[in-house]
Short mmCIF file of C-alpha atoms in Angstrom, two decimals:
data_model
loop_
_atom_site.label_atom_id
_atom_site.label_comp_id
_atom_site.label_asym_id
_atom_site.label_seq_id
_atom_site.Cartn_x
_atom_site.Cartn_y
_atom_site.Cartn_z
CA UNK A 1 106.38 0.35 96.27
CA UNK A 2 109.99 0.30 97.18
CA UNK A 3 111.13 2.13 94.08
CA UNK A 4 109.30 5.21 95.06
CA UNK A 5 109.31 5.24 98.78
CA UNK A 6 113.02 4.67 99.26
CA UNK A 7 113.97 7.80 97.19
CA UNK A 8 112.71 10.31 99.58
CA UNK A 9 113.02 10.80 103.44
CA UNK A 10 111.01 13.09 105.66
CA UNK A 11 112.87 15.11 108.22
CA UNK A 12 111.27 16.08 111.63
CA UNK A 13 110.65 19.54 110.31
CA UNK A 14 108.72 18.13 107.45
CA UNK A 15 111.26 18.85 104.72
CA UNK A 16 112.32 16.23 102.21
CA UNK A 17 115.68 15.10 101.12
CA UNK A 18 116.69 12.57 98.54
CA UNK A 19 118.66 9.54 99.68
CA UNK A 20 121.71 10.73 97.75
CA UNK A 21 121.60 14.11 99.42
CA UNK A 22 121.02 12.36 102.78
CA UNK A 23 124.07 10.20 102.23
CA UNK A 24 126.11 13.40 101.33
CA UNK A 25 125.00 15.13 104.44
CA UNK A 26 125.89 12.18 106.66
CA UNK A 27 129.32 11.78 105.06
CA UNK A 28 130.01 15.53 105.41
CA UNK A 29 129.14 15.48 109.09
CA UNK A 30 131.18 12.40 109.74
CA UNK A 31 134.36 13.49 107.98
CA UNK A 32 134.34 16.92 109.56
CA UNK A 33 133.83 15.35 112.93
CA UNK A 34 136.73 13.03 112.45
CA UNK A 35 139.10 15.92 111.40
CA UNK A 36 138.06 18.18 114.24
CA UNK A 37 138.24 15.48 116.92
CA UNK A 38 141.63 14.21 115.87
CA UNK A 39 142.96 17.69 116.13
CA UNK A 40 141.34 18.30 119.61
CA UNK A 41 142.49 14.91 120.89
CA UNK A 42 146.08 15.77 120.05
CA UNK A 43 145.74 19.17 121.73
CA UNK A 44 144.17 17.77 124.87
CA UNK A 45 146.76 14.95 125.24
CA UNK A 46 149.64 17.39 125.02
CA UNK A 47 148.00 19.71 127.54
CA UNK A 48 147.15 16.71 129.86
CA UNK A 49 150.74 15.58 129.80
CA UNK A 50 152.06 19.03 130.69
CA UNK A 51 149.53 19.67 133.41
CA UNK A 52 149.30 16.00 134.74
CA UNK A 53 145.49 16.30 134.77
CA UNK A 54 143.76 12.91 134.80
CA UNK A 55 140.36 14.68 134.16
CA UNK A 56 141.81 16.23 131.05
CA UNK A 57 143.29 12.95 129.96
CA UNK A 58 139.90 11.33 130.42
CA UNK A 59 138.37 14.10 128.40
CA UNK A 60 140.90 13.53 125.59
CA UNK A 61 139.83 9.80 125.58
CA UNK A 62 136.22 10.93 125.30
CA UNK A 63 137.21 13.12 122.31
CA UNK A 64 139.00 10.21 120.68
CA UNK A 65 135.87 8.06 121.16
CA UNK A 66 134.06 10.70 118.96
CA UNK A 67 136.30 9.70 116.12
CA UNK A 68 135.23 6.05 116.48
CA UNK A 69 131.59 7.08 116.51
CA UNK A 70 132.04 9.24 113.49
CA UNK A 71 133.56 6.20 111.63
CA UNK A 72 130.55 4.14 112.68
CA UNK A 73 128.36 6.90 111.41
CA UNK A 74 129.98 6.72 107.94
CA UNK A 75 129.63 2.97 107.77
CA UNK A 76 125.99 3.14 108.82
CA UNK A 77 125.29 5.76 106.23
CA UNK A 78 126.72 3.52 103.53
CA UNK A 79 124.51 0.68 104.68
CA UNK A 80 121.31 2.43 105.55
CA UNK A 81 120.95 4.26 102.22
CA UNK A 82 121.20 1.11 100.21
CA UNK A 83 117.86 0.47 98.37
CA UNK A 84 115.60 -2.36 99.21
CA UNK A 85 116.48 -5.78 97.84
CA UNK A 86 114.95 -9.19 97.68
CA UNK A 87 115.77 -10.13 101.30
CA UNK A 88 115.13 -6.58 102.65
CA UNK A 89 112.26 -5.05 100.65
CA UNK A 90 111.87 -2.29 103.19
CA UNK A 91 115.34 -1.09 102.78
CA UNK A 92 118.22 -0.87 105.19
CA UNK A 93 117.22 2.22 107.16
CA UNK A 94 117.24 0.55 110.61
CA UNK A 95 121.00 0.03 110.31
CA UNK A 96 121.13 3.67 111.71
CA UNK A 97 119.60 2.33 114.97
CA UNK A 98 122.07 -0.48 115.17
CA UNK A 99 124.88 1.99 114.61
CA UNK A 100 123.54 4.17 117.43
CA UNK A 101 123.42 1.19 119.78
CA UNK A 102 127.13 0.48 118.94
CA UNK A 103 127.97 4.11 119.61
CA UNK A 104 126.24 3.86 122.98
CA UNK A 105 128.12 0.64 123.87
CA UNK A 106 131.50 2.28 123.12
CA UNK A 107 130.46 5.28 125.19
CA UNK A 108 129.69 3.00 128.15
CA UNK A 109 133.06 1.25 127.87
CA UNK A 110 134.91 4.57 127.80
CA UNK A 111 132.87 5.71 130.79
CA UNK A 112 133.90 2.61 132.71
CA UNK A 113 137.59 3.12 132.07
CA UNK A 114 137.39 6.73 133.13
CA UNK A 115 135.53 5.80 136.28
CA UNK A 116 138.24 3.23 137.17
CA UNK A 117 141.15 5.71 136.84
CA UNK A 118 139.16 8.45 138.58
CA UNK A 119 138.71 6.23 141.69
CA UNK A 120 142.36 5.60 141.73
CA UNK A 121 143.10 9.37 141.56
CA UNK A 122 140.67 9.92 144.42
CA UNK A 123 142.36 7.34 146.58
CA UNK A 124 145.84 8.70 145.56
CA UNK A 125 145.44 12.44 144.82
CA UNK A 126 148.11 14.11 142.59
CA UNK A 127 148.64 17.80 142.40
CA UNK A 128 147.78 19.19 138.92
CA UNK A 129 149.85 21.92 137.53
CA UNK A 130 147.37 23.89 135.48
CA UNK A 131 148.49 27.37 134.43
CA UNK A 132 145.99 29.84 133.08
CA UNK A 133 147.17 29.35 129.54
CA UNK A 134 146.36 25.66 129.74
CA UNK A 135 142.91 26.50 131.16
CA UNK A 136 142.51 28.96 128.16
CA UNK A 137 143.36 26.21 125.69
CA UNK A 138 140.75 23.86 127.15
CA UNK A 139 138.11 26.59 127.10
CA UNK A 140 138.92 27.09 123.35
CA UNK A 141 138.28 23.39 122.72
CA UNK A 142 134.88 23.73 124.51
CA UNK A 143 133.90 26.38 121.99
CA UNK A 144 135.02 24.21 119.06
CA UNK A 145 133.19 21.11 120.28
CA UNK A 146 129.96 23.06 120.86
CA UNK A 147 130.15 24.59 117.42
CA UNK A 148 130.72 21.11 115.97
CA UNK A 149 127.75 19.86 117.90
CA UNK A 150 125.50 22.66 116.58
CA UNK A 151 126.73 22.03 113.04
CA UNK A 152 125.99 18.31 113.32
CA UNK A 153 122.55 18.88 114.75
CA UNK A 154 121.61 21.24 111.97
CA UNK A 155 122.68 18.65 109.49
CA UNK A 156 120.84 15.92 111.36
CA UNK A 157 117.58 17.86 111.42
CA UNK A 158 117.86 18.77 107.79
CA UNK A 159 118.31 15.16 106.69
CA UNK A 160 116.32 13.45 109.52
CA UNK A 161 119.32 11.44 110.54
CA UNK A 162 118.99 10.04 114.11
CA UNK A 163 122.51 8.50 114.12
CA UNK A 164 124.01 11.89 113.16
CA UNK A 165 121.99 13.54 115.95
CA UNK A 166 123.36 10.95 118.39
CA UNK A 167 126.86 11.84 117.13
CA UNK A 168 126.10 15.50 117.68
CA UNK A 169 125.05 14.87 121.32
CA UNK A 170 128.27 12.95 121.72
CA UNK A 171 130.15 16.17 120.71
CA UNK A 172 128.11 18.05 123.25
CA UNK A 173 128.89 15.68 126.09
CA UNK A 174 132.52 16.20 125.23
CA UNK A 175 132.18 19.99 125.48
CA UNK A 176 130.38 19.58 128.82
CA UNK A 177 132.99 17.18 130.27
CA UNK A 178 135.70 19.73 129.11
CA UNK A 179 133.96 22.41 130.99
CA UNK A 180 134.13 20.15 134.13
CA UNK A 181 137.78 19.67 133.54
CA UNK A 182 138.28 23.49 133.57
CA UNK A 183 136.45 23.66 136.87
CA UNK A 184 138.68 20.94 138.29
CA UNK A 185 141.79 22.87 137.13
CA UNK A 186 140.69 26.08 138.63
CA UNK A 187 140.00 24.28 142.00
CA UNK A 188 143.41 22.65 141.76
CA UNK A 189 145.05 26.07 141.69
CA UNK A 190 143.48 26.71 144.98
CA UNK A 191 144.89 23.63 146.61
CA UNK A 192 141.97 21.26 146.09
CA UNK A 193 143.78 18.50 144.11
CA UNK A 194 141.40 15.75 145.18
CA UNK A 195 138.58 17.36 143.09
CA UNK A 196 140.47 16.19 139.87
CA UNK A 197 139.50 12.61 140.52
CA UNK A 198 135.94 13.48 141.60
CA UNK A 199 135.48 15.49 138.40
CA UNK A 200 136.72 12.62 136.33
CA UNK A 201 134.27 10.35 138.19
CA UNK A 202 131.44 12.79 137.45
CA UNK A 203 132.39 12.78 133.68
CA UNK A 204 132.21 9.06 133.67
CA UNK A 205 128.70 9.15 135.16
CA UNK A 206 127.67 11.73 132.53
CA UNK A 207 129.00 9.45 129.84
CA UNK A 208 127.10 6.49 131.21
CA UNK A 209 123.91 8.47 131.25
CA UNK A 210 124.44 9.60 127.62
CA UNK A 211 125.14 5.98 126.64
CA UNK A 212 121.95 4.78 128.30
CA UNK A 213 119.81 7.50 126.60
CA UNK A 214 121.20 6.82 123.15
CA UNK A 215 120.81 3.04 123.47
CA UNK A 216 117.35 3.23 124.97
CA UNK A 217 116.09 5.54 122.12
CA UNK A 218 117.67 3.25 119.49
CA UNK A 219 116.30 0.08 121.03
CA UNK A 220 112.87 1.70 121.32
CA UNK A 221 112.95 2.53 117.55
CA UNK A 222 113.96 -1.10 116.73
CA UNK A 223 111.10 -2.45 118.88
CA UNK A 224 108.66 0.06 117.62
CA UNK A 225 107.53 3.32 119.26
CA UNK A 226 104.56 5.57 119.11
CA UNK A 227 104.30 7.48 115.81
CA UNK A 228 105.68 11.02 115.68
CA UNK A 229 102.82 13.34 116.59
CA UNK A 230 103.89 15.96 114.02
CA UNK A 231 103.88 13.43 111.19
CA UNK A 232 100.47 12.06 112.26
CA UNK A 233 99.08 15.69 112.23
CA UNK A 234 100.52 16.28 108.69
CA UNK A 235 98.91 13.05 107.48
CA UNK A 236 95.61 13.89 109.02
CA UNK A 237 95.62 17.44 107.65
CA UNK A 238 96.54 16.31 104.15
CA UNK A 239 93.74 13.71 104.13
CA UNK A 240 91.17 16.08 105.49
CA UNK A 241 92.22 18.67 102.89
CA UNK A 242 90.95 16.38 100.13
CA UNK A 243 87.35 17.16 99.00
CA UNK A 244 85.00 14.43 100.11
CA UNK A 245 86.98 13.28 103.14
CA UNK A 246 84.85 13.82 106.31
CA UNK A 247 87.14 12.19 108.90
CA UNK A 248 90.40 10.11 109.37
CA UNK A 249 91.18 7.39 111.81
CA UNK A 250 93.24 4.23 112.25
CA UNK A 251 96.44 5.97 111.25
CA UNK A 252 99.41 3.54 111.46
CA UNK A 253 103.04 4.52 110.70
CA UNK A 254 105.74 1.96 110.13
CA UNK A 255 109.25 3.31 110.39
CA UNK A 256 112.21 1.81 108.72
CA UNK A 257 114.80 4.40 109.42
CA UNK A 258 114.42 7.04 106.75
CA UNK A 259 111.52 5.23 105.14
CA UNK A 260 107.97 5.57 106.41
CA UNK A 261 105.01 3.38 105.32
CA UNK A 262 101.58 4.56 106.40
CA UNK A 263 98.11 3.13 106.43
CA UNK A 264 94.90 5.06 107.28
CA UNK A 265 91.07 4.99 107.05
CA UNK A 266 89.30 7.87 105.54
CA UNK A 267 85.58 8.55 106.08
CA UNK A 268 83.36 9.41 103.14
CA UNK A 269 79.59 9.84 102.48
CA UNK A 270 77.81 6.48 102.21
CA UNK A 271 75.93 7.60 99.09
CA UNK A 272 79.10 7.90 97.05
CA UNK A 273 79.61 5.28 94.37
CA UNK A 274 82.42 2.85 94.71
CA UNK A 275 84.34 4.60 91.92
CA UNK A 276 83.92 7.98 93.49
CA UNK A 277 85.08 6.70 96.91
CA UNK A 278 88.10 4.92 95.18
CA UNK A 279 89.00 8.15 93.30
CA UNK A 280 89.10 10.06 96.61
CA UNK A 281 91.34 7.46 98.31
CA UNK A 282 93.76 7.53 95.33
CA UNK A 283 93.88 11.34 95.53
CA UNK A 284 94.78 11.00 99.26
CA UNK A 285 97.45 8.51 98.36
CA UNK A 286 99.04 10.65 95.71
CA UNK A 287 98.97 13.75 97.85
CA UNK A 288 100.71 12.03 100.74
CA UNK A 289 103.39 10.91 98.24
CA UNK A 290 103.79 14.37 96.78
CA UNK A 291 103.78 16.15 100.09
CA UNK A 292 105.59 13.84 102.44
CA UNK A 293 107.19 11.23 100.08
CA UNK A 294 105.64 8.30 101.95
CA UNK A 295 103.99 5.19 100.64
CA UNK A 296 100.45 4.83 101.91
CA UNK A 297 97.56 2.32 101.92
CA UNK A 298 94.22 4.18 102.19
CA UNK A 299 91.13 2.28 103.30
CA UNK A 300 87.66 3.76 102.70
CA UNK A 301 84.90 3.77 105.32
CA UNK A 302 81.43 4.93 104.45
CA UNK A 303 79.73 7.03 107.12
CA UNK A 304 75.97 7.23 107.64
CA UNK A 305 73.89 10.30 107.51
CA UNK A 306 72.97 11.84 110.97
CA UNK A 307 69.45 10.96 111.14
CA UNK A 308 67.52 11.42 114.42
CA UNK A 309 67.99 7.66 115.19
CA UNK A 310 71.77 7.96 114.42
CA UNK A 311 72.15 10.99 116.61
CA UNK A 312 70.42 9.26 119.49
CA UNK A 313 72.94 6.41 119.30
CA UNK A 314 75.84 8.94 119.19
CA UNK A 315 74.53 10.60 122.35
CA UNK A 316 74.47 7.25 124.23
CA UNK A 317 78.04 6.37 123.12
CA UNK A 318 79.28 9.75 123.83
CA UNK A 319 77.86 9.58 127.38
CA UNK A 320 79.59 6.22 127.94
CA UNK A 321 82.98 7.66 126.78
CA UNK A 322 82.61 10.66 129.12
CA UNK A 323 81.91 8.20 132.05
CA UNK A 324 84.92 6.02 131.31
CA UNK A 325 88.31 7.76 131.03
CA UNK A 326 89.72 4.59 129.39
CA UNK A 327 87.67 5.22 126.40
CA UNK A 328 89.02 8.04 124.25
CA UNK A 329 86.48 7.97 121.44
CA UNK A 330 84.79 5.87 118.76
CA UNK A 331 84.34 5.66 114.92
CA UNK A 332 82.79 3.40 112.27
CA UNK A 333 79.43 3.71 113.98
CA UNK A 334 76.77 1.94 111.76
CA UNK A 335 73.16 1.10 112.26
CA UNK A 336 72.25 -1.67 109.86
CA UNK A 337 68.93 -3.39 109.22
CA UNK A 338 69.70 -7.05 108.72
CA UNK A 339 66.92 -9.72 108.42
CA UNK A 340 64.31 -7.52 110.03
CA UNK A 341 66.67 -6.79 112.89
CA UNK A 342 68.54 -3.60 113.86
CA UNK A 343 72.18 -4.34 114.51
CA UNK A 344 74.73 -1.80 115.68
CA UNK A 345 78.52 -1.79 114.84
CA UNK A 346 81.19 0.51 116.22
CA UNK A 347 84.90 0.69 117.05
CA UNK A 348 85.99 1.96 120.47
CA UNK A 349 89.32 3.83 120.78
CA UNK A 350 91.04 3.13 124.07
CA UNK A 351 93.55 5.33 125.95
CA UNK A 352 97.06 5.13 124.56
CA UNK A 353 98.30 4.13 128.00
CA UNK A 354 96.89 0.92 129.55
CA UNK A 355 94.65 1.44 132.66
CA UNK A 356 93.32 -0.80 135.37
CA UNK A 357 89.99 -1.15 133.66
CA UNK A 358 89.46 -4.57 132.17
CA UNK A 359 88.89 -4.38 128.48
CA UNK A 360 86.34 -7.12 128.54
CA UNK A 361 84.34 -5.47 131.30
CA UNK A 362 84.58 -2.20 129.26
CA UNK A 363 83.05 -3.88 126.25
CA UNK A 364 80.23 -5.46 128.32
CA UNK A 365 79.41 -2.07 130.05
CA UNK A 366 79.24 -0.27 126.70
CA UNK A 367 76.97 -2.91 125.30
CA UNK A 368 74.71 -2.91 128.41
CA UNK A 369 74.51 0.90 128.22
CA UNK A 370 73.52 0.83 124.52
CA UNK A 371 70.88 -1.85 125.15
CA UNK A 372 69.45 0.10 128.16
CA UNK A 373 68.85 3.16 126.06
CA UNK A 374 68.24 1.52 122.69
CA UNK A 375 66.09 -1.63 123.34
CA UNK A 376 65.27 -1.85 119.63
CA UNK A 377 68.86 -2.89 118.85
CA UNK A 378 69.12 -6.61 118.39
CA UNK A 379 72.87 -7.15 118.33
CA UNK A 380 75.81 -4.99 119.30
CA UNK A 381 79.17 -5.57 117.61
CA UNK A 382 82.03 -3.62 119.30
CA UNK A 383 85.60 -3.76 118.27
CA UNK A 384 88.47 -2.40 120.33
CA UNK A 385 91.09 -0.41 118.29
CA UNK A 386 94.65 -1.60 118.80
CA UNK A 387 96.84 0.87 120.66
CA UNK A 388 99.31 1.23 117.76
CA UNK A 389 96.63 3.12 115.79
CA UNK A 390 95.89 6.82 116.01
CA UNK A 391 92.25 7.94 115.79
CA UNK A 392 91.93 11.61 116.54
CA UNK A 393 90.15 13.08 113.63
CA UNK A 394 87.13 10.91 113.06
CA UNK A 395 83.87 12.67 112.17
CA UNK A 396 82.56 11.69 115.61
CA UNK A 397 85.30 13.77 117.33
CA UNK A 398 83.30 16.75 116.12
CA UNK A 399 80.32 15.48 118.09
CA UNK A 400 82.45 14.98 121.18
CA UNK A 401 83.61 18.55 120.98
#
């Protein structure tokens, strides 16, 4: 499992990159960022000393922090691209999320320092000598930083690197903060020196918000988030494109940084032999590997023919789902004759967001409605699907319209 699935990563645009190429892209982005930021830091410090602008000095510190984050990026790339081992069979991809949290923490610390000095400048305003040539230099650095952000974003999307994308947004916040500095310098030329401190304070707030966003996204990834909708759609389309697959449900995606492990249920005709059904599941597995580079576990569910009795049951359950917004659908509907009794089995799909409707009462209502319309049913077995699964393309969705 590990030998195959750690060689390939899937970017958000669906493209694939090998881990070696992914590592090269990350290192390229990191080293270029370091070089550019060191140069810009030196320029901004010199101009800040000449002009006496605290906002520009704060902006220079922000630029220097970009160097630190780029170093963290390089370290995380070295760790996250290591293949799985005995203790970490799923690889080390989540090191990228840890690196992003460290970047966010450093951003927050920098924001605090900038806020502290900005408050001092507000309480004791200092006239900033900012000539037009100094303003022009700062505007030039804005263009360079935005170009660096665009470059890093393109690399991040090509390789599917969240930590590089976080680094790119760090560059963009630097460009925005520099723009605010330019505004403060222009106001200072018109005798509004107190705005320098306020602009610096605003920059610190912007940095805090950026740190919060990066840390929240990374923590969410570590805890576990809803699967990417585009990837789920690709998985569904690939599975449904295999001859013999009538529906797909219970799609689960486990993310370990660049590595994705997927499980899904496919629906096939109940009359197929065990070997035929197994052959279809293997074809789905191979196609997912070839197209997306992911490891998958494919479970086969037989679906019954739509006899008049079966269609009657479908209508009852369909009516129940329409009456209860908390129920998004169903699958695995089976009507089985057991010991001279008719038993009914189905799985209910709940809304992805919890609602006030008690799940137990929902089950009871569903069972009562089935028994009211289908008195011949002896026992009703209903299972609630866990919310971490995605069931949008079951055969029964066609009935629901």
